[in-house]
mmCIF file of C-alpha atoms in Angstrom:
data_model
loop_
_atom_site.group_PDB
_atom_site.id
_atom_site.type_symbol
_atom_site.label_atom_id
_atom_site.label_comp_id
_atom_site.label_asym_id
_atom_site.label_seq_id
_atom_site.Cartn_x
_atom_site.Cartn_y
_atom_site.Cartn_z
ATOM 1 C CA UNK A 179 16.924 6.231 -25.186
ATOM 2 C CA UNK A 180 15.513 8.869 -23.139
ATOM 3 C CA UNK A 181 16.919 9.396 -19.469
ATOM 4 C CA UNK A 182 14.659 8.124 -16.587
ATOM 5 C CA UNK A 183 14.356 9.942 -13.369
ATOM 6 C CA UNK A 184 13.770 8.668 -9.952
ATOM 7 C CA UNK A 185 13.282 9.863 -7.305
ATOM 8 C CA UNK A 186 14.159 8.592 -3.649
ATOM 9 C CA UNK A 187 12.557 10.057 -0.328
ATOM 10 C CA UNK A 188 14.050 9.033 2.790
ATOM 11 C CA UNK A 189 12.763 9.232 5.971
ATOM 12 C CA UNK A 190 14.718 13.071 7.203
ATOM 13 C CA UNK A 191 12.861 13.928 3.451
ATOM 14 C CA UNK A 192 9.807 13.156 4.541
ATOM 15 C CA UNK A 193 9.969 14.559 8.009
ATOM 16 C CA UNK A 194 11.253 18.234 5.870
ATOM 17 C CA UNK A 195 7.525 17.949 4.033
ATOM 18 C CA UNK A 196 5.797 18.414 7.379
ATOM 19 C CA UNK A 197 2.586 17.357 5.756
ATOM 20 C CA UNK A 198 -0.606 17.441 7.619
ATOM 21 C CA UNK A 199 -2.956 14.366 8.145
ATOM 22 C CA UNK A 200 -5.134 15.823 5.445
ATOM 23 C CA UNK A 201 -2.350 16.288 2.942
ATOM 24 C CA UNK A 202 -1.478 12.657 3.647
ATOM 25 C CA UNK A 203 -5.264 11.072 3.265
ATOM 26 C CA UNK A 204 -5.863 13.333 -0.175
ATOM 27 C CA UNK A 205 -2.115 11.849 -1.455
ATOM 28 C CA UNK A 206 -3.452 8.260 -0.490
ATOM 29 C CA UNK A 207 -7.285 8.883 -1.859
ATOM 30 C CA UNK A 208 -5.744 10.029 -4.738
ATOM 31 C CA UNK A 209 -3.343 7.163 -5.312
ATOM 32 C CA UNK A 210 -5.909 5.134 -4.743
ATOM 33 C CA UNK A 211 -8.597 6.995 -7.334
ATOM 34 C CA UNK A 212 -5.904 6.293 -9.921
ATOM 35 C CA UNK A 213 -5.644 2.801 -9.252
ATOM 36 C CA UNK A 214 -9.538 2.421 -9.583
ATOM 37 C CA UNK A 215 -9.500 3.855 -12.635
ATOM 38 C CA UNK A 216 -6.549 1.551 -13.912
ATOM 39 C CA UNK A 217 -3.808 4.570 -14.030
ATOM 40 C CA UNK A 218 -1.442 2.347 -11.821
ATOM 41 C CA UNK A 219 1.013 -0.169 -12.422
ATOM 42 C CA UNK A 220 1.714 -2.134 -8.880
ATOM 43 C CA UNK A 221 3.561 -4.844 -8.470
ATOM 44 C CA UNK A 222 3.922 -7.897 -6.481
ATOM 45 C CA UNK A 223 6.076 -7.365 -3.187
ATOM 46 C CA UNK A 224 9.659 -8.622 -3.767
ATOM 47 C CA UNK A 225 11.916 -9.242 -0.243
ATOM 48 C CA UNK A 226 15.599 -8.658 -0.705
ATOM 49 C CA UNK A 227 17.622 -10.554 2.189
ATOM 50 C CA UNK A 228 20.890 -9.304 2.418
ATOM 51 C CA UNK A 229 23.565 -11.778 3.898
ATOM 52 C CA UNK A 230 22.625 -12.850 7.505
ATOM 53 C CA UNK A 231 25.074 -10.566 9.177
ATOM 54 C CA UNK A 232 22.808 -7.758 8.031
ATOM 55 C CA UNK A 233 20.181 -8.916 10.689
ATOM 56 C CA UNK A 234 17.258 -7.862 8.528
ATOM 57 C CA UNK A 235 15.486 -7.800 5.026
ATOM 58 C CA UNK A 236 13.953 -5.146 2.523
ATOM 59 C CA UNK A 237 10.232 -5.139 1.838
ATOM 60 C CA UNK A 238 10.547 -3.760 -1.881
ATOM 61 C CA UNK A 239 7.366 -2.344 -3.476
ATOM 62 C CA UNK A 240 7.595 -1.631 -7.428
ATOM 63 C CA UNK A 241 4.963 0.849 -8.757
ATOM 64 C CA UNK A 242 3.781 4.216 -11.134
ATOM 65 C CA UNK A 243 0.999 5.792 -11.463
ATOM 66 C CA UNK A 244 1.083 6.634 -15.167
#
């Protein structure tokens, strides 16, 4: 079986990008080109609550654009 890679940006890994509004409107257009044209796999939103002395849940969102 071939390795799979993920990656994981946090939110100090996103801050290091320093992209510009128009970097982040092309990344979305283009995400959202790809899903037009049936490149993308997206899945339904799946919450994860952790036990209740957490105080809080995950929002996880599953998806690739091939």
């Amino acid at each position: 079986m071939k390795p799979i890679y993920i990656d994981y940006l946090n939110a100090l890994d996103i801050e290091a990008l320093a992209m510009t509004d128009a970097e982040i409107i092309g990344a979305v257009e283009a995400g959202l080109v790809a899903q037009g044209k049936g490149q993308t796999v997206i899945e339904p939103r799946v919450h994860l609550e952790p036990d209740p002395s957490f105080h809080g849940h995950f929002n996880v969102l599953r998806g690739y654009v091939a």
